[in-house]
Coordinates of C-alpha atoms in Angstrom, one line a residue:
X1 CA 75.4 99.7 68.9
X2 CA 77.4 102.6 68.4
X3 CA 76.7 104.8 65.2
X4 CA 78.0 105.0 61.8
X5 CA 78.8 108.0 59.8
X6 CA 79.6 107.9 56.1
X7 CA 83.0 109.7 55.7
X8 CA 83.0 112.8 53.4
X9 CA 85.4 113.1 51.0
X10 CA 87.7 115.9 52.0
X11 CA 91.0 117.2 51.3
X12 CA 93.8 116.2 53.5
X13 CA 94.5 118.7 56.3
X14 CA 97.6 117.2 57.6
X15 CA 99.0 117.2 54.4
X16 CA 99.0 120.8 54.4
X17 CA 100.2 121.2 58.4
X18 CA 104.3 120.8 59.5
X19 CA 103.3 119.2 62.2
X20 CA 100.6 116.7 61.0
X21 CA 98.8 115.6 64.6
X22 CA 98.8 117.5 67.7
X23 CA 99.7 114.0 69.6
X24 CA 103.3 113.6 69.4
X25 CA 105.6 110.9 70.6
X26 CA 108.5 113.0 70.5
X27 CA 110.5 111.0 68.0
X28 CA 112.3 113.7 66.0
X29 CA 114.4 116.4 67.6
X30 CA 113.6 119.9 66.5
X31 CA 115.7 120.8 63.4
X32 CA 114.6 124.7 63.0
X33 CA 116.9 127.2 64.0
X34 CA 115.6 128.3 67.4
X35 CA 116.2 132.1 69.1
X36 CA 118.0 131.8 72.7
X37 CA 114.9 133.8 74.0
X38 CA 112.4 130.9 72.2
X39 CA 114.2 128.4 73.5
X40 CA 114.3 129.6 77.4
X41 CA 110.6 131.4 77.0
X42 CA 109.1 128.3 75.4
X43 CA 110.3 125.2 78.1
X44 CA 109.2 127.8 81.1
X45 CA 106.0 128.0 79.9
X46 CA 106.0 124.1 79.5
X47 CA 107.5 123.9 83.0
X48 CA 104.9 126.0 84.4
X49 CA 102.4 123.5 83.1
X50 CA 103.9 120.1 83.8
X51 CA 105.0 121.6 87.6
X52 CA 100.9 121.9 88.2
X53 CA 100.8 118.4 87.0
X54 CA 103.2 117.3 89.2
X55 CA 101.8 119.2 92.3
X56 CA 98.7 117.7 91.9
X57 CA 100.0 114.6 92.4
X58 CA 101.8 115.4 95.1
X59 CA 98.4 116.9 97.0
X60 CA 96.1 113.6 95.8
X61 CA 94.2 115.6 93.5
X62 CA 91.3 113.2 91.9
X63 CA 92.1 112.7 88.4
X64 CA 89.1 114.9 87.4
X65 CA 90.7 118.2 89.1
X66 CA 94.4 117.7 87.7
X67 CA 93.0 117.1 84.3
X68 CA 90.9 120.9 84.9
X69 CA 94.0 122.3 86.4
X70 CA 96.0 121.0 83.5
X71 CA 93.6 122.3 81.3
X72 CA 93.7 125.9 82.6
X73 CA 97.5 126.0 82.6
X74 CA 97.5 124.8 79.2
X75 CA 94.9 127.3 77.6
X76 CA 97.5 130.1 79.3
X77 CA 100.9 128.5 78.6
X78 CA 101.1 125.8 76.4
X79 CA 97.8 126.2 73.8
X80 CA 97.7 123.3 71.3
X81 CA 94.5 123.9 69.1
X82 CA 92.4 121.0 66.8
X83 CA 93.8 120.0 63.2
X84 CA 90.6 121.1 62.5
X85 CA 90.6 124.5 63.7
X86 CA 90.9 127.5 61.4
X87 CA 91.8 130.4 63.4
X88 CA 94.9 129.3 64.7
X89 CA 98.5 128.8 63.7
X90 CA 98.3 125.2 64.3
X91 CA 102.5 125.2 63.0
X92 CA 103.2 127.5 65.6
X93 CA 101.9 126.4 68.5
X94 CA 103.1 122.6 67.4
X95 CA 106.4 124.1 67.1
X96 CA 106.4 125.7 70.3
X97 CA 105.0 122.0 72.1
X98 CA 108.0 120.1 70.1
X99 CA 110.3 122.6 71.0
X100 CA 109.6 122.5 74.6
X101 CA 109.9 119.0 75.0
X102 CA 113.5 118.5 73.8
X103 CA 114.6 121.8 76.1
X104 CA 112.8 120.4 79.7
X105 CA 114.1 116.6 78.4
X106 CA 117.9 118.1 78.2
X107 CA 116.9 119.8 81.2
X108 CA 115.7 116.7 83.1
X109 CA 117.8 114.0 81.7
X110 CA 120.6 114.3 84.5
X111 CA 119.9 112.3 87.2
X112 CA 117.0 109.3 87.5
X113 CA 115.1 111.4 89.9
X114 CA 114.4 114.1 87.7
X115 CA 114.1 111.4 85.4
X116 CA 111.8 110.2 86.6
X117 CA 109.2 113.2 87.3
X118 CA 109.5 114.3 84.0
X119 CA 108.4 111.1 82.6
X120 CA 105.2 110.8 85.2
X121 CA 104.2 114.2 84.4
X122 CA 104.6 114.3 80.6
X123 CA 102.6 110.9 80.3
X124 CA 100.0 112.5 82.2
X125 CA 100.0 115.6 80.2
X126 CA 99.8 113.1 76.9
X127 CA 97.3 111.3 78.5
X128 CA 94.8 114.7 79.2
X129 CA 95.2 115.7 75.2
X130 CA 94.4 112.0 74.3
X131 CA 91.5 112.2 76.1
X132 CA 90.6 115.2 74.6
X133 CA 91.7 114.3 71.0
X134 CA 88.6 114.3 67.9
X135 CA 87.8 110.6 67.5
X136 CA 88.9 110.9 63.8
X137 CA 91.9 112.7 64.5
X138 CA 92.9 110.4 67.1
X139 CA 92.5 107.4 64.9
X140 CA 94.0 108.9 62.1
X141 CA 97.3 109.6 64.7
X142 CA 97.2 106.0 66.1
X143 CA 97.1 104.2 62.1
X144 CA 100.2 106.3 61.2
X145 CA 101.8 104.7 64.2
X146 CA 103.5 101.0 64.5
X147 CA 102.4 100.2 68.3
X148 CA 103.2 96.5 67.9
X149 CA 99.8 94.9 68.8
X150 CA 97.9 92.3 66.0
X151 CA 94.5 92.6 65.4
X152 CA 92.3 89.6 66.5
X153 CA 90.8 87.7 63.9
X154 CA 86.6 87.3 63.5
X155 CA 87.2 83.3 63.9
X156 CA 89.2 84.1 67.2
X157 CA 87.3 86.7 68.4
X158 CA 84.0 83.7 67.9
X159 CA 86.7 80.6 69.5
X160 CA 87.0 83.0 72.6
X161 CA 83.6 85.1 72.8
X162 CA 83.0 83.8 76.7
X163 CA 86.8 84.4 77.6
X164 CA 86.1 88.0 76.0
X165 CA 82.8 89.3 77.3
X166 CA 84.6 87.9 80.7
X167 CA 87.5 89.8 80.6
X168 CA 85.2 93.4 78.8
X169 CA 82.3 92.8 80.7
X170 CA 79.1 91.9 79.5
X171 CA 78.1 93.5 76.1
X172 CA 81.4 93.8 75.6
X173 CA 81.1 92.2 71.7
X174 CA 79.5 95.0 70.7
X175 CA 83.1 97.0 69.4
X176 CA 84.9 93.4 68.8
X177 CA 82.2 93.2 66.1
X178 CA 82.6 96.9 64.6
X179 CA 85.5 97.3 62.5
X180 CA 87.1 100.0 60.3
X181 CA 86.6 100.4 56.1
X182 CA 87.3 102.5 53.4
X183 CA 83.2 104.0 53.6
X184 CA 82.5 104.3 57.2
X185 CA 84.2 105.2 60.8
X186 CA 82.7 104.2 63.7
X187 CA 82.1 107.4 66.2
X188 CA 83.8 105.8 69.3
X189 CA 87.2 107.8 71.3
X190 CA 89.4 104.8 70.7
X191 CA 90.5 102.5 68.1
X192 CA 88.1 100.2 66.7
X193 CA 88.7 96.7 67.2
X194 CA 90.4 93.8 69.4
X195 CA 94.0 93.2 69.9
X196 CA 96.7 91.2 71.2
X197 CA 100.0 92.2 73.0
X198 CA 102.6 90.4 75.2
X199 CA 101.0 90.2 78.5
X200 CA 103.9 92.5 80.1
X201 CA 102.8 95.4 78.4
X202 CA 99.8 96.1 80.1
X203 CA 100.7 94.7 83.7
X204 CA 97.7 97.2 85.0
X205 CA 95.4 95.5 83.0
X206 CA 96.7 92.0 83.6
X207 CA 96.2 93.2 87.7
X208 CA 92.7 94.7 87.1
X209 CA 91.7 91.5 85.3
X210 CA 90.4 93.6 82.1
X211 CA 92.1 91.2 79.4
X212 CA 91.8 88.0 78.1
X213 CA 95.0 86.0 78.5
X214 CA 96.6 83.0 76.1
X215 CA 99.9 82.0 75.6
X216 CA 101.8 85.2 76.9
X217 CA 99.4 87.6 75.1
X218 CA 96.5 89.5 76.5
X219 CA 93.3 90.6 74.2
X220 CA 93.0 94.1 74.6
X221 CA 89.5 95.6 73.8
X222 CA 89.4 99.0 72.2
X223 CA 87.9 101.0 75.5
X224 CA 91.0 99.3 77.1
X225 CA 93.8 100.1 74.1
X226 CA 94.7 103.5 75.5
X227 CA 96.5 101.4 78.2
X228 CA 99.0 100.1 75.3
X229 CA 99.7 103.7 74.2
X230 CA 100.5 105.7 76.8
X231 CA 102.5 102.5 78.1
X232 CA 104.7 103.0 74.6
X233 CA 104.8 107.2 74.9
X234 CA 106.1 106.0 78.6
X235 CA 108.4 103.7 77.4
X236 CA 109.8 105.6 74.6
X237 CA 110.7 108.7 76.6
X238 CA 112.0 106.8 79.5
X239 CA 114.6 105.4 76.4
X240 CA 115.0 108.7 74.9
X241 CA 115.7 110.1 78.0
X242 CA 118.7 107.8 78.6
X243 CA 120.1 109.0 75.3
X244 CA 119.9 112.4 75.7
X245 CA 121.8 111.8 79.6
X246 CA 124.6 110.2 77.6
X247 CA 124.9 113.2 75.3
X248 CA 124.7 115.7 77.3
X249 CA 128.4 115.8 78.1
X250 CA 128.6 117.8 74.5
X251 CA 127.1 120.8 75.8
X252 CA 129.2 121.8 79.1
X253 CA 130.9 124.1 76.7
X254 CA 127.8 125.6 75.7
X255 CA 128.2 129.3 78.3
X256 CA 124.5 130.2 76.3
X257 CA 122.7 127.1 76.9
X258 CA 123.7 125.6 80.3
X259 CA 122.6 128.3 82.8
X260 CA 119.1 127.9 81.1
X261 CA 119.3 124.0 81.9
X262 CA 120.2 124.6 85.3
X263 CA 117.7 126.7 85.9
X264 CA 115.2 124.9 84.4
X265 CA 116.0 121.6 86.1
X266 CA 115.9 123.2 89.9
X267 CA 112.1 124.7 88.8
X268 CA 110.5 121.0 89.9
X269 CA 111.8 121.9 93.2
X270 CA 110.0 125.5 93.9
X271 CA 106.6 124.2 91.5
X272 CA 107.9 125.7 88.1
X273 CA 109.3 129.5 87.4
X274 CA 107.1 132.5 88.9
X275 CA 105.6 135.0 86.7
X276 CA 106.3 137.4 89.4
X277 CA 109.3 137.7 89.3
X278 CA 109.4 141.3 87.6
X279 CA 105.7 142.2 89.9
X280 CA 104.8 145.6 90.9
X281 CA 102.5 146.2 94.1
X282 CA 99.4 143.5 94.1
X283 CA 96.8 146.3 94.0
X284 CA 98.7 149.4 92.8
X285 CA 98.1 150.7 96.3
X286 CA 101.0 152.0 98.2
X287 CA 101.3 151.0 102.0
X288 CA 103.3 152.4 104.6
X289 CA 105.4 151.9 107.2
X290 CA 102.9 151.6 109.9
X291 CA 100.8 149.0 107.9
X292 CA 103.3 146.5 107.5
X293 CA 102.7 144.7 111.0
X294 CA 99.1 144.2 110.4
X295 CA 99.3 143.1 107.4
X296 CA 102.2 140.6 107.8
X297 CA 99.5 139.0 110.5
X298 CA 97.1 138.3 108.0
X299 CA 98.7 138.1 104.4
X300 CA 102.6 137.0 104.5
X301 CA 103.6 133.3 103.9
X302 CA 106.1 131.7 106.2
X303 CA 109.1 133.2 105.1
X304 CA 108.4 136.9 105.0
X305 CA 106.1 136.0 108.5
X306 CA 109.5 134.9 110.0
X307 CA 111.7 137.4 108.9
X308 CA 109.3 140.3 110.1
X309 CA 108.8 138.6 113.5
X310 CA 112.8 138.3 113.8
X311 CA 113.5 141.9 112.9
X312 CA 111.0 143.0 115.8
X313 CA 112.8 140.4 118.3
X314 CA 116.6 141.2 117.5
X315 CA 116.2 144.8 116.0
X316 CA 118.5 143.6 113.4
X317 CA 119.0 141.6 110.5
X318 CA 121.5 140.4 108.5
X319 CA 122.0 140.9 105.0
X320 CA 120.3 138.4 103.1
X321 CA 117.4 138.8 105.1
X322 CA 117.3 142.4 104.9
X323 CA 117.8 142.0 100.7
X324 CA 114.6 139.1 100.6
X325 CA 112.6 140.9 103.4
X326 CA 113.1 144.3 101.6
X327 CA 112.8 144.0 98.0
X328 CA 109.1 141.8 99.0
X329 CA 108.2 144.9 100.7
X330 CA 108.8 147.0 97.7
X331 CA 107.1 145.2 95.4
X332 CA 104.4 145.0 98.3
X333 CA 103.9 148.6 97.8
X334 CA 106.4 150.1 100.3
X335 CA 107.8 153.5 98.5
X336 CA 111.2 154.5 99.5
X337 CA 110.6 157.0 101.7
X338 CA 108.8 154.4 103.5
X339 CA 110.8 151.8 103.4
X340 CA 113.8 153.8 105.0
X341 CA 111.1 154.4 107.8
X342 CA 110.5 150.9 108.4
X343 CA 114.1 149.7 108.1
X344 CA 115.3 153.0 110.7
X345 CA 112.6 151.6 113.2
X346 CA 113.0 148.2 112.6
X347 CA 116.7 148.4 113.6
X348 CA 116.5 150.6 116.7
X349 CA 119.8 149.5 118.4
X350 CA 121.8 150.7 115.1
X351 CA 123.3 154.3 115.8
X352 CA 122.1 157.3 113.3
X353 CA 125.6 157.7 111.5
X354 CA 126.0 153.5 110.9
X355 CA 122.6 153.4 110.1
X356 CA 122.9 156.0 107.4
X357 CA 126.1 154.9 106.1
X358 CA 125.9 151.5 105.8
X359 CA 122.3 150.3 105.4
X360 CA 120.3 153.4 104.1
X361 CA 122.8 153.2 100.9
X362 CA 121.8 149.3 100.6
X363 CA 117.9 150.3 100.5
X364 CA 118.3 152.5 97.6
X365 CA 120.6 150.3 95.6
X366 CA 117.6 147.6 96.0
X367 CA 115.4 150.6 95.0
X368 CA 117.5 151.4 91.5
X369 CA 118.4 154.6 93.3
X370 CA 122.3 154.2 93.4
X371 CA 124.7 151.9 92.0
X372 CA 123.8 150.7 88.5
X373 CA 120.0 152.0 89.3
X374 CA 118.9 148.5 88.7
X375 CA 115.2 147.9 89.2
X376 CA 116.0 144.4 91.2
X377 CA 112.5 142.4 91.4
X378 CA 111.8 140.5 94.5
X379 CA 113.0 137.2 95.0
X380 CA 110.8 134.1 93.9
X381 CA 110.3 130.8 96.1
X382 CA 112.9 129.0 93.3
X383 CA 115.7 131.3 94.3
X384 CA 114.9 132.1 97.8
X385 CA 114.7 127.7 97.8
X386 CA 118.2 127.3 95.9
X387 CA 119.9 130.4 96.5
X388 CA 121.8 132.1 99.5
X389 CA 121.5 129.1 102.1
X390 CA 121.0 130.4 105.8
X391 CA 123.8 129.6 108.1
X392 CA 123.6 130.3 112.1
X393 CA 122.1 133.6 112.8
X394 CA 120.5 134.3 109.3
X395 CA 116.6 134.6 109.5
X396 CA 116.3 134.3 105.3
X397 CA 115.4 131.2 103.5
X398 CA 112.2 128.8 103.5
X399 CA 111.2 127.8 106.6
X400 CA 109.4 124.5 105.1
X401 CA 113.3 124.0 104.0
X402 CA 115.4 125.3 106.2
X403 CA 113.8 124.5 109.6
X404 CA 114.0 121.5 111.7
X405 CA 110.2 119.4 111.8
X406 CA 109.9 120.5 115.4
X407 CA 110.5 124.2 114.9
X408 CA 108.4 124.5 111.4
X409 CA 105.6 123.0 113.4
X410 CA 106.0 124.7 116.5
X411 CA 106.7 127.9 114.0
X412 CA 103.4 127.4 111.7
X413 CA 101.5 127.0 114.9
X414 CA 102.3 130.3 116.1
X415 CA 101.6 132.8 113.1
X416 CA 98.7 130.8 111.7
X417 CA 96.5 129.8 114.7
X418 CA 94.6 132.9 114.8
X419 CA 93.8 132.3 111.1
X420 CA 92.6 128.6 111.6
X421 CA 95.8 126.2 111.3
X422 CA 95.3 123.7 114.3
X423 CA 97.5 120.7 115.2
X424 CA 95.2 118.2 113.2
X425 CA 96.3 120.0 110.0
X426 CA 100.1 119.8 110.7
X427 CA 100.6 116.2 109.9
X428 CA 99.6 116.7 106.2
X429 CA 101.5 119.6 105.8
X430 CA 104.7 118.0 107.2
X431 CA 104.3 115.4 105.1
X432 CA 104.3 117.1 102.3
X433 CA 107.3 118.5 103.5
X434 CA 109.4 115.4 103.6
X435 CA 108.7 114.8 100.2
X436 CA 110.7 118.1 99.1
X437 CA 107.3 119.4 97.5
X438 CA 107.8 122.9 100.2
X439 CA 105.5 124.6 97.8
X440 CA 102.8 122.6 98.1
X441 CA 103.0 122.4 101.9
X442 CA 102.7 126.5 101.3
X443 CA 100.2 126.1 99.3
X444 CA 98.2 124.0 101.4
X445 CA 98.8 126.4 104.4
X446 CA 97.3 128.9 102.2
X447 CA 94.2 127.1 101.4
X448 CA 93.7 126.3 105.4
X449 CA 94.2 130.0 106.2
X450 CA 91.6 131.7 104.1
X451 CA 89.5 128.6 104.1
X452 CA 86.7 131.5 105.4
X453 CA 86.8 133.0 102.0
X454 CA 85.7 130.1 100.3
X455 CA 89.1 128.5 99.4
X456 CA 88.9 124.8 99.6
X457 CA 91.7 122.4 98.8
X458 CA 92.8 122.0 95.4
X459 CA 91.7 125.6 94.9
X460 CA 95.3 126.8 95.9
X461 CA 96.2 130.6 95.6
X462 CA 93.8 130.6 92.2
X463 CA 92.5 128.1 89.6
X464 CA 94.2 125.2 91.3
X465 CA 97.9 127.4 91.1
X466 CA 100.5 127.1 93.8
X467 CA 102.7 129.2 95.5
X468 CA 105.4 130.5 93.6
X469 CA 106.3 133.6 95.0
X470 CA 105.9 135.2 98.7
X471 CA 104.5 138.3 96.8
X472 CA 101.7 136.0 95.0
X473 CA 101.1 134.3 98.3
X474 CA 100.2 137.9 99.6
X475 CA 98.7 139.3 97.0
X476 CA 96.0 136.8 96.7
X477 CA 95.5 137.0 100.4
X478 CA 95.2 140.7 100.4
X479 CA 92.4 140.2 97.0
X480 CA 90.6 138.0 99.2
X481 CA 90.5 140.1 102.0
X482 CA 89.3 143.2 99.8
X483 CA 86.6 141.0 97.6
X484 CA 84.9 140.0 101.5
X485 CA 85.6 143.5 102.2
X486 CA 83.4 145.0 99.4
X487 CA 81.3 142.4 99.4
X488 CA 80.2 142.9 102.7
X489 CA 79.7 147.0 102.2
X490 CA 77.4 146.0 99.3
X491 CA 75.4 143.7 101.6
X492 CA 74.9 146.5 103.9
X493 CA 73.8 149.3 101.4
X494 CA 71.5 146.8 99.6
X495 CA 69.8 146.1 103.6
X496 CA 69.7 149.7 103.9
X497 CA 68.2 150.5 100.6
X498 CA 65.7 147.4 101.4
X499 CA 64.7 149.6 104.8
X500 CA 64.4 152.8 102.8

């Protein structure tokens, strides 16, 4: 039997909150007035969270992993504390989840596709904080909500008791029994109790062969009733959704708010928005112009791999490659002075005067040196993905993207052999590939290629993250590298003060 707890008499603490529970259905929009910068700030960071969610699909992540990974993403992005918690701004950070939610659902209302993920990955997100609810909060959230379902009488519940323990499995009478009263709630993470539903809202269940069925409607046990909500959040946003496509049209005039939805709706594509976008060099450590072929061998992702290994076959590049190849560089740690080294060597066949005129000027534009002396940051997998397409000749762009099956594979082959990719790992990764996910397929190169640092899959480039950005891929490669590094110095002076 499960236990009973007398219920203390307490004052209301969602009385006293704007947002009464931290489950939400989404059923109001946001009437505050909301700053441009809240507005963009608060849907990346909800982006960032529900891309991971989506990724981790995508690479068949046990259920037990994407709900850590969520987790994580949400303690960094996306906190949403207890009702019962006292140190936080509970308002705020409700605010913030309400407000996100209407942004990424204007966002992703456009087209069924995107439809479509959105749905799958806010459900799960739902589903993890359900999970994760107080017992007495979540009750108290579920009884101020009309779900549909009748509870089963005690004389039904006794005219169908072998039906019942069939369909919940032996014991199972032990929560039909237990109900709810004014003086006691039972310590149990669902809803107490048994009810009944048409049949066609819990298909799963019906296929699993978990409910009781009688005249269209199936007897739902409580460890089973979760099925019934997340089947109405689903529901409900897939409608909302529908609405919001329709209305939509209202806002083309908007100049403030459309870019943002744009943006925001091609972030799925590249695995959410990078916070690298405005990165300085991984380890503070300058590097030079001689350095960069080594490390391009062991740290670079695909992209900045190929565009290194075309500027040392042609001795030239053009300019969007020379812009994405360069401004990586910089924020790779390459100093001016260097990088006019490189860039001079790199493009031998170009005479002294051209080279001067019309190319040294371009690397200290991207440098903030001339021209509006804007600090440019380096280009992130979402733009370098959407951005700029490569036409015949060009060397930019993803190569997960851009380049035929036969030449990614034949292309991935040849920079990461050395570093453990073999052909029995290509299939995956092409796979991945034709289901758009490039940054997972990047990822998951990642994870192969410094598998001899202890990165396993699903650990990604950290925590379960994914590639975002060609100077996060090599940053965490050259951390890696550095932590074996010291780590095997400190083996060696421990041996030698052992021998001492």
């Amino acid at each position: 039997m499960y236990k009973v707890q007398k219920k203390k008499p307490e004052v209301d603490i969602h009385s006293q909150l704007k947002y009464r529970f931290r489950l939400n259905f989404y059923d109001k929009p946001p009437l505050d007035d909301i700053i441009i910068e809240d507005f963009e700030t608060f849907a990346l960071d909800r982006l960032r969270v529900l891309a991971e969610i989506e990724t981790a699909f995508v690479r068949n992540s046990p259920w037990e992993t994407i709900k850590k990974h969520t987790e994580d993403q949400c303690r960094k992005y996306l906190e949403l504390g207890h009702t019962t918690a006292k140190t936080k701004d509970l308002d705020r950070e409700r605010q913030k989840d309400h407000i996100s939610h209407f942004v990424l659902r204007l966002a992703f209302c456009r087209t069924e596709e995107l439809r479509r993920r959105f749905v799958k990955a806010e459900t799960t997100l739902f589903r993890i904080r359900y999970a994760n609810e107080d017992p007495q909060e979540l009750i108290s959230f579920l009884k101020s909500r009309d779900f549909d379902w009748v509870e089963v009488s005690s004389a039904e519940i006794e005219q169908y008791r072998d039906q019942l323990d069939a369909a919940g499995g032996k014991g199972s009478d032990t929560f039909y029994k237990v109900g709810l009263n004014r003086d006691a709630v039972v310590v149990f993470p669902e809803v107490i109790g048994l009810h009944q539903v048409k049949w066609t809202r819990v298909p799963d269940l019906v296929e699993k062969r978990k409910v009781f069925l009688k005249g269209g409607m199936a007897y739902v046990s409580s460890k089973e009733q979760s099925s019934i909500i997340f089947q109405s959040f689903q529901a409900h946003l897939e409608k909302a959704l529908e609405l919001t496509a329709k209305a939509l049209p209202r806002l083309d005039e908007d100049t403030r708010i459309v870019p943002i939805l744009d943006h925001l709706s091609q972030g799925f594509l590249a695995g959410g928005t990078s916070e690298w976008n405005n990165a300085t060099s991984a380890n503070g450590d300058e590097i030079t112009a001689d350095m960069v072929d080594d490390i391009s061998r062991k740290h670079f992702p695909a992209c900045m791999r190929n565009l290194h290994n075309a500027l040392k076959r042609d001795r030239h590049m053009k300019h969007f490659g020379r812009l994405q190849y360069g401004l990586f560089l910089k924020v790779l740690g390459l100093s001016i002075d260097e990088a006019i080294t490189f860039w001079r060597r790199g493009m031998s066949t170009i005479q002294d005067d051209k080279f001067n005129k019309e190319y040294k000027y371009n690397i200290r534009h991207s440098y903030g040196l001339e021209g509006k002396r804007a600090n440019y940051p380096a280009k992130s997998c979402q733009q370098i993905l959407m951005n700029d397409q490569p036409g015949s000749g060009d060397s930019h762009g993803c190569p997960y993207r851009h380049f035929s099956p036969e030449n990614l594979q034949t292309a991935l082959l040849s920079m990461y052999s050395s570093q453990g990719l073999t052909s029995a790992d290509i299939p995956e990764i092409m796979q991945i590939v034709k289901g758009g996910h490039y940054h997972v397929a990047c990822t998951r190169v990642f994870e192969i290629t410094h598998a001899k640092y202890g990165i396993r899959k699903d650990n990604g480039v950290g925590d379960g993250e994914s590639v975002t950005h060609p100077n996060q891929y090599a940053a965490k490669s050259r951390e890696l590298e550095l932590g074996a590094t010291k780590g095997a110095v400190k083996k060696d002076t421990d041996g030698d003060v052992a021998m001492s």
